[in-house]
PDB file of C-alpha atoms and ligand atoms in Angstrom:
ATOM      1  CA  MET A  10      -0.892  -0.584   8.523  1.00  0.00           C
ATOM      2  CA  THR A  11      -0.793   2.426  10.811  1.00  0.00           C
ATOM      3  CA  LEU A  12      -3.370   4.873  12.066  1.00  0.00           C
ATOM      4  CA  THR A  13      -2.888   8.495  12.946  1.00  0.00           C
ATOM      5  CA  ALA A  14      -2.822   9.225  16.671  1.00  0.00           C
ATOM      6  CA  GLY A  15      -6.268  10.778  16.284  1.00  0.00           C
ATOM      7  CA  GLU A  16      -7.730   7.767  14.461  1.00  0.00           C
ATOM      8  CA  GLU A  17      -6.258   5.450  17.061  1.00  0.00           C
ATOM      9  CA  ALA A  18      -7.608   7.469  19.977  1.00  0.00           C
ATOM     10  CA  ALA A  19     -11.067   7.647  18.379  1.00  0.00           C
ATOM     11  CA  LEU A  20     -11.155   3.891  17.788  1.00  0.00           C
ATOM     12  CA  VAL A  21     -10.095   3.063  21.341  1.00  0.00           C
ATOM     13  CA  GLN A  22     -12.645   5.558  22.636  1.00  0.00           C
ATOM     14  CA  ALA A  23     -15.402   3.916  20.572  1.00  0.00           C
ATOM     15  CA  ALA A  24     -14.434   0.521  22.018  1.00  0.00           C
ATOM     16  CA  MET A  25     -14.479   1.937  25.554  1.00  0.00           C
ATOM     17  CA  GLN A  26     -17.924   3.357  24.940  1.00  0.00           C
ATOM     18  CA  ALA A  27     -19.198   0.048  23.541  1.00  0.00           C
ATOM     19  CA  ARG A  28     -17.826  -1.831  26.562  1.00  0.00           C
ATOM     20  CA  LYS A  29     -20.445  -0.069  28.671  1.00  0.00           C
ATOM     21  CA  GLN A  30     -23.114  -2.074  26.807  1.00  0.00           C
ATOM     22  CA  ALA A  31     -21.495  -5.424  27.559  1.00  0.00           C
ATOM     23  CA  TYR A  32     -23.924  -8.097  28.683  1.00  0.00           C
ATOM     24  CA  ALA A  33     -21.663 -10.214  30.862  1.00  0.00           C
ATOM     25  CA  PRO A  34     -23.641 -11.251  33.957  1.00  0.00           C
ATOM     26  CA  TYR A  35     -21.875 -14.624  34.197  1.00  0.00           C
ATOM     27  CA  SER A  36     -18.192 -13.831  33.773  1.00  0.00           C
ATOM     28  CA  ARG A  37     -18.391 -10.147  34.745  1.00  0.00           C
ATOM     29  CA  TYR A  38     -15.609  -9.699  32.191  1.00  0.00           C
ATOM     30  CA  THR A  39     -16.806  -6.823  30.051  1.00  0.00           C
ATOM     31  CA  VAL A  40     -15.311  -6.266  26.608  1.00  0.00           C
ATOM     32  CA  GLY A  41     -15.765  -3.510  24.046  1.00  0.00           C
ATOM     33  CA  ALA A  42     -14.483  -3.408  20.502  1.00  0.00           C
ATOM     34  CA  ALA A  43     -14.525  -1.069  17.528  1.00  0.00           C
ATOM     35  CA  VAL A  44     -13.433  -1.544  13.944  1.00  0.00           C
ATOM     36  CA  LEU A  45     -12.363   1.020  11.358  1.00  0.00           C
ATOM     37  CA  THR A  46     -13.264   0.013   7.815  1.00  0.00           C
ATOM     38  CA  ALA A  47     -11.447   0.846   4.587  1.00  0.00           C
ATOM     39  CA  THR A  48     -14.188   3.352   3.773  1.00  0.00           C
ATOM     40  CA  GLY A  49     -13.610   5.173   7.065  1.00  0.00           C
ATOM     41  CA  LYS A  50     -16.653   3.933   8.957  1.00  0.00           C
ATOM     42  CA  VAL A  51     -16.501   2.829  12.589  1.00  0.00           C
ATOM     43  CA  PHE A  52     -18.592  -0.021  13.992  1.00  0.00           C
ATOM     44  CA  SER A  53     -18.518  -1.055  17.619  1.00  0.00           C
ATOM     45  CA  GLY A  54     -19.779  -3.894  19.775  1.00  0.00           C
ATOM     46  CA  CYS A  55     -19.575  -5.633  23.128  1.00  0.00           C
ATOM     47  CA  ASN A  56     -19.563  -9.183  24.413  1.00  0.00           C
ATOM     48  CA  ILE A  57     -23.004 -10.729  24.770  1.00  0.00           C
ATOM     49  CA  GLU A  58     -23.234 -13.714  27.097  1.00  0.00           C
ATOM     50  CA  ASN A  59     -25.939 -16.341  27.370  1.00  0.00           C
ATOM     51  CA  ALA A  60     -27.273 -18.630  30.082  1.00  0.00           C
ATOM     52  CA  VAL A  61     -26.266 -21.400  27.668  1.00  0.00           C
ATOM     53  CA  TYR A  62     -22.617 -20.425  27.925  1.00  0.00           C
ATOM     54  CA  PRO A  63     -21.410 -21.527  24.452  1.00  0.00           C
ATOM     55  CA  ALA A  64     -23.980 -19.198  22.879  1.00  0.00           C
ATOM     56  CA  THR A  65     -21.925 -16.247  24.114  1.00  0.00           C
ATOM     57  CA  CYS A  66     -20.414 -14.019  21.448  1.00  0.00           C
ATOM     58  CA  CYS A  67     -17.223 -12.033  21.951  1.00  0.00           C
ATOM     59  CA  ALA A  68     -17.100  -8.283  21.414  1.00  0.00           C
ATOM     60  CA  GLU A  69     -14.712  -8.601  18.480  1.00  0.00           C
ATOM     61  CA  ARG A  70     -17.001 -10.907  16.542  1.00  0.00           C
ATOM     62  CA  VAL A  71     -20.110  -8.849  17.302  1.00  0.00           C
ATOM     63  CA  THR A  72     -18.237  -5.821  15.961  1.00  0.00           C
ATOM     64  CA  ILE A  73     -16.886  -7.463  12.813  1.00  0.00           C
ATOM     65  CA  PHE A  74     -20.253  -9.044  12.051  1.00  0.00           C
ATOM     66  CA  LYS A  75     -21.924  -5.653  12.384  1.00  0.00           C
ATOM     67  CA  ALA A  76     -19.503  -4.182   9.841  1.00  0.00           C
ATOM     68  CA  VAL A  77     -19.803  -7.076   7.399  1.00  0.00           C
ATOM     69  CA  SER A  78     -23.585  -7.144   7.680  1.00  0.00           C
ATOM     70  CA  GLU A  79     -23.564  -3.475   6.690  1.00  0.00           C
ATOM     71  CA  GLY A  80     -21.543  -4.243   3.568  1.00  0.00           C
ATOM     72  CA  GLU A  81     -18.096  -3.405   4.962  1.00  0.00           C
ATOM     73  CA  ARG A  82     -15.730  -6.291   4.304  1.00  0.00           C
ATOM     74  CA  ARG A  83     -12.417  -4.451   4.228  1.00  0.00           C
ATOM     75  CA  LEU A  84     -11.183  -3.678   7.715  1.00  0.00           C
ATOM     76  CA  ARG A  85      -8.194  -1.498   8.609  1.00  0.00           C
ATOM     77  CA  ALA A  86      -7.943  -1.703  12.375  1.00  0.00           C
ATOM     78  CA  LEU A  87      -9.748  -3.086  15.395  1.00  0.00           C
ATOM     79  CA  ALA A  88      -9.544  -1.882  18.983  1.00  0.00           C
ATOM     80  CA  VAL A  89     -10.508  -4.082  21.906  1.00  0.00           C
ATOM     81  CA  VAL A  90     -10.802  -2.859  25.486  1.00  0.00           C
ATOM     82  CA  THR A  91     -10.973  -4.838  28.709  1.00  0.00           C
ATOM     83  CA  HIS A  92     -10.125  -3.879  32.264  1.00  0.00           C
ATOM     84  CA  ASN A  93      -6.769  -5.689  32.058  1.00  0.00           C
ATOM     85  CA  GLY A  94      -5.818  -5.427  28.391  1.00  0.00           C
ATOM     86  CA  GLY A  95      -6.665  -9.033  27.546  1.00  0.00           C
ATOM     87  CA  SER A  96      -5.870 -10.368  24.098  1.00  0.00           C
ATOM     88  CA  PRO A  97      -8.487 -11.522  21.534  1.00  0.00           C
ATOM     89  CA  CYS A  98      -9.487 -15.184  21.680  1.00  0.00           C
ATOM     90  CA  GLY A  99      -8.577 -17.670  18.981  1.00  0.00           C
ATOM     91  CA  ILE A 100     -12.013 -17.795  17.395  1.00  0.00           C
ATOM     92  CA  CYS A 101     -12.051 -14.005  17.001  1.00  0.00           C
ATOM     93  CA  ARG A 102      -8.545 -14.081  15.509  1.00  0.00           C
ATOM     94  CA  GLN A 103      -9.795 -16.505  12.856  1.00  0.00           C
ATOM     95  CA  VAL A 104     -12.772 -14.256  12.068  1.00  0.00           C
ATOM     96  CA  MET A 105     -10.383 -11.298  11.716  1.00  0.00           C
ATOM     97  CA  ARG A 106      -8.303 -13.428   9.342  1.00  0.00           C
ATOM     98  CA  GLU A 107     -11.241 -13.855   6.981  1.00  0.00           C
ATOM     99  CA  PHE A 108     -11.711 -10.157   6.344  1.00  0.00           C
ATOM    100  CA  ALA A 109      -8.391  -8.527   7.166  1.00  0.00           C
ATOM    101  CA  PRO A 110      -5.247 -10.671   7.015  1.00  0.00           C
ATOM    102  CA  ASP A 111      -3.101  -7.615   7.806  1.00  0.00           C
ATOM    103  CA  LEU A 112      -5.405  -6.074  10.406  1.00  0.00           C
ATOM    104  CA  LEU A 113      -3.932  -3.706  12.982  1.00  0.00           C
ATOM    105  CA  VAL A 114      -5.168  -4.771  16.415  1.00  0.00           C
ATOM    106  CA  LEU A 115      -5.090  -2.259  19.261  1.00  0.00           C
ATOM    107  CA  ILE A 116      -5.381  -3.969  22.629  1.00  0.00           C
ATOM    108  CA  ALA A 117      -6.201  -1.530  25.394  1.00  0.00           C
ATOM    109  CA  ASP A 118      -6.866  -1.660  29.093  1.00  0.00           C
ATOM    110  CA  ALA A 119      -9.330   0.482  31.002  1.00  0.00           C
ATOM    111  CA  ALA A 120      -6.638   3.036  31.791  1.00  0.00           C
ATOM    112  CA  GLY A 121      -6.049   3.540  28.080  1.00  0.00           C
ATOM    113  CA  HIS A 122      -2.703   1.757  27.756  1.00  0.00           C
ATOM    114  CA  VAL A 123      -2.560   0.408  24.219  1.00  0.00           C
ATOM    115  CA  ARG A 124      -0.594  -2.504  22.752  1.00  0.00           C
ATOM    116  CA  ARG A 125      -0.293  -2.469  18.961  1.00  0.00           C
ATOM    117  CA  LEU A 126      -0.144  -5.803  17.185  1.00  0.00           C
ATOM    118  CA  THR A 127      -1.026  -7.117  13.762  1.00  0.00           C
ATOM    119  CA  LEU A 128      -3.077 -10.134  12.896  1.00  0.00           C
ATOM    120  CA  PRO A 129       0.031 -12.008  11.697  1.00  0.00           C
ATOM    121  CA  ASP A 130       1.480 -11.380  15.190  1.00  0.00           C
ATOM    122  CA  LEU A 131      -1.642 -12.860  16.764  1.00  0.00           C
ATOM    123  CA  LEU A 132      -2.281 -15.657  14.258  1.00  0.00           C
ATOM    124  CA  PRO A 133       0.896 -16.694  12.452  1.00  0.00           C
ATOM    125  CA  ASP A 134       0.871 -19.262   9.649  1.00  0.00           C
ATOM    126  CA  SER A 135      -2.894 -18.914   9.466  1.00  0.00           C
ATOM    127  CA  PHE A 136      -5.447 -20.764   7.383  1.00  0.00           C
ATOM    128  CA  GLY A 137      -7.535 -18.560   5.132  1.00  0.00           C
ATOM    129  CA  PRO A 138      -9.847 -18.396   2.110  1.00  0.00           C
ATOM    130  CA  GLU A 139      -6.935 -18.942  -0.314  1.00  0.00           C
ATOM    131  CA  ASP A 140      -6.252 -22.322   1.253  1.00  0.00           C
ATOM    132  CA  ILE A 141      -9.554 -23.608  -0.065  1.00  0.00           C
ATOM    133  CA  GLY A 142      -9.101 -21.952  -3.445  1.00  0.00           C
ATOM    134  CA  TYR A 143     -11.258 -18.982  -2.651  1.00  0.00           C
ATOM    135  CA  VAL A 144     -10.304 -15.678  -4.269  1.00  0.00           C
ATOM    136  CA  THR A 145     -11.222 -12.930  -1.797  1.00  0.00           C
ATOM    137  CA  GLY A 146     -13.432 -10.305  -3.413  1.00  0.00           C
ATOM    138  CA  ALA A 147     -14.607 -12.560  -6.211  1.00  0.00           C
ATOM    139  CA  GLU A 148     -17.897 -13.277  -4.514  1.00  0.00           C
ATOM    140  CA  GLY A 149     -19.351  -9.878  -5.375  1.00  0.00           C
TER     141      GLY A 149
HETATM  142  N1  THU B 207     -14.475 -12.250  25.481  1.00  0.00           N
HETATM  143  C1  THU B 207     -14.514 -11.335  24.470  1.00  0.00           C
HETATM  144  O1  THU B 207     -15.512 -10.625  24.286  1.00  0.00           O
HETATM  145  N2  THU B 207     -13.437 -11.242  23.662  1.00  0.00           N
HETATM  146  C2  THU B 207     -12.318 -12.017  23.761  1.00  0.00           C
HETATM  147  O2  THU B 207     -11.469 -11.999  22.877  1.00  0.00           O
HETATM  148  C3  THU B 207     -12.116 -12.820  24.969  1.00  0.00           C
HETATM  149  C4  THU B 207     -13.355 -13.134  25.730  1.00  0.00           C
HETATM  150  C5  THU B 207     -15.641 -12.371  26.353  1.00  0.00           C
HETATM  151  C6  THU B 207     -16.404 -13.641  26.210  1.00  0.00           C
HETATM  152  C7  THU B 207     -17.061 -13.757  27.555  1.00  0.00           C
HETATM  153  O3  THU B 207     -18.246 -12.972  27.562  1.00  0.00           O
HETATM  154  C8  THU B 207     -16.066 -13.110  28.512  1.00  0.00           C
HETATM  155  O4  THU B 207     -15.220 -12.304  27.694  1.00  0.00           O
HETATM  156  C9  THU B 207     -15.229 -14.087  29.312  1.00  0.00           C
HETATM  157  O5  THU B 207     -14.647 -15.036  28.495  1.00  0.00           O
END
């Protein structure tokens, strides 16, 4: 899975823009993400923290849930931006696995340096829908 340089730049830019909306008063670690769907749509999101800390939701999951809740279940690539180019957490990797086992993940820092990985790089030997006999796409 590859993107054109233009698609990649646009996705990282969308994630940078979304990062500005981050609600992170507790950690002060602001995160933005953007996903490109198979139909060419872009959805973006930010981390949203909570005074009850476990209720926090990461930017990647906010973004993927926005896409899925709008009927977009096939995802091509996801960009995530933090000040230091931090990698997606394990819970978000598992959510990516559900909808895009071959997802391209662009991990960028605030200066725009981008690392390109795939979901199998980030979550090898993963557990997925097939492991519980679920045929992806059969749900309608
Ligand atoms: N965070 C994300 O949004 N994505 C990740 O993959 C790592 C962590 C958020 C959660 C929390 O608001 C803050 O970063 C510090 O953990």
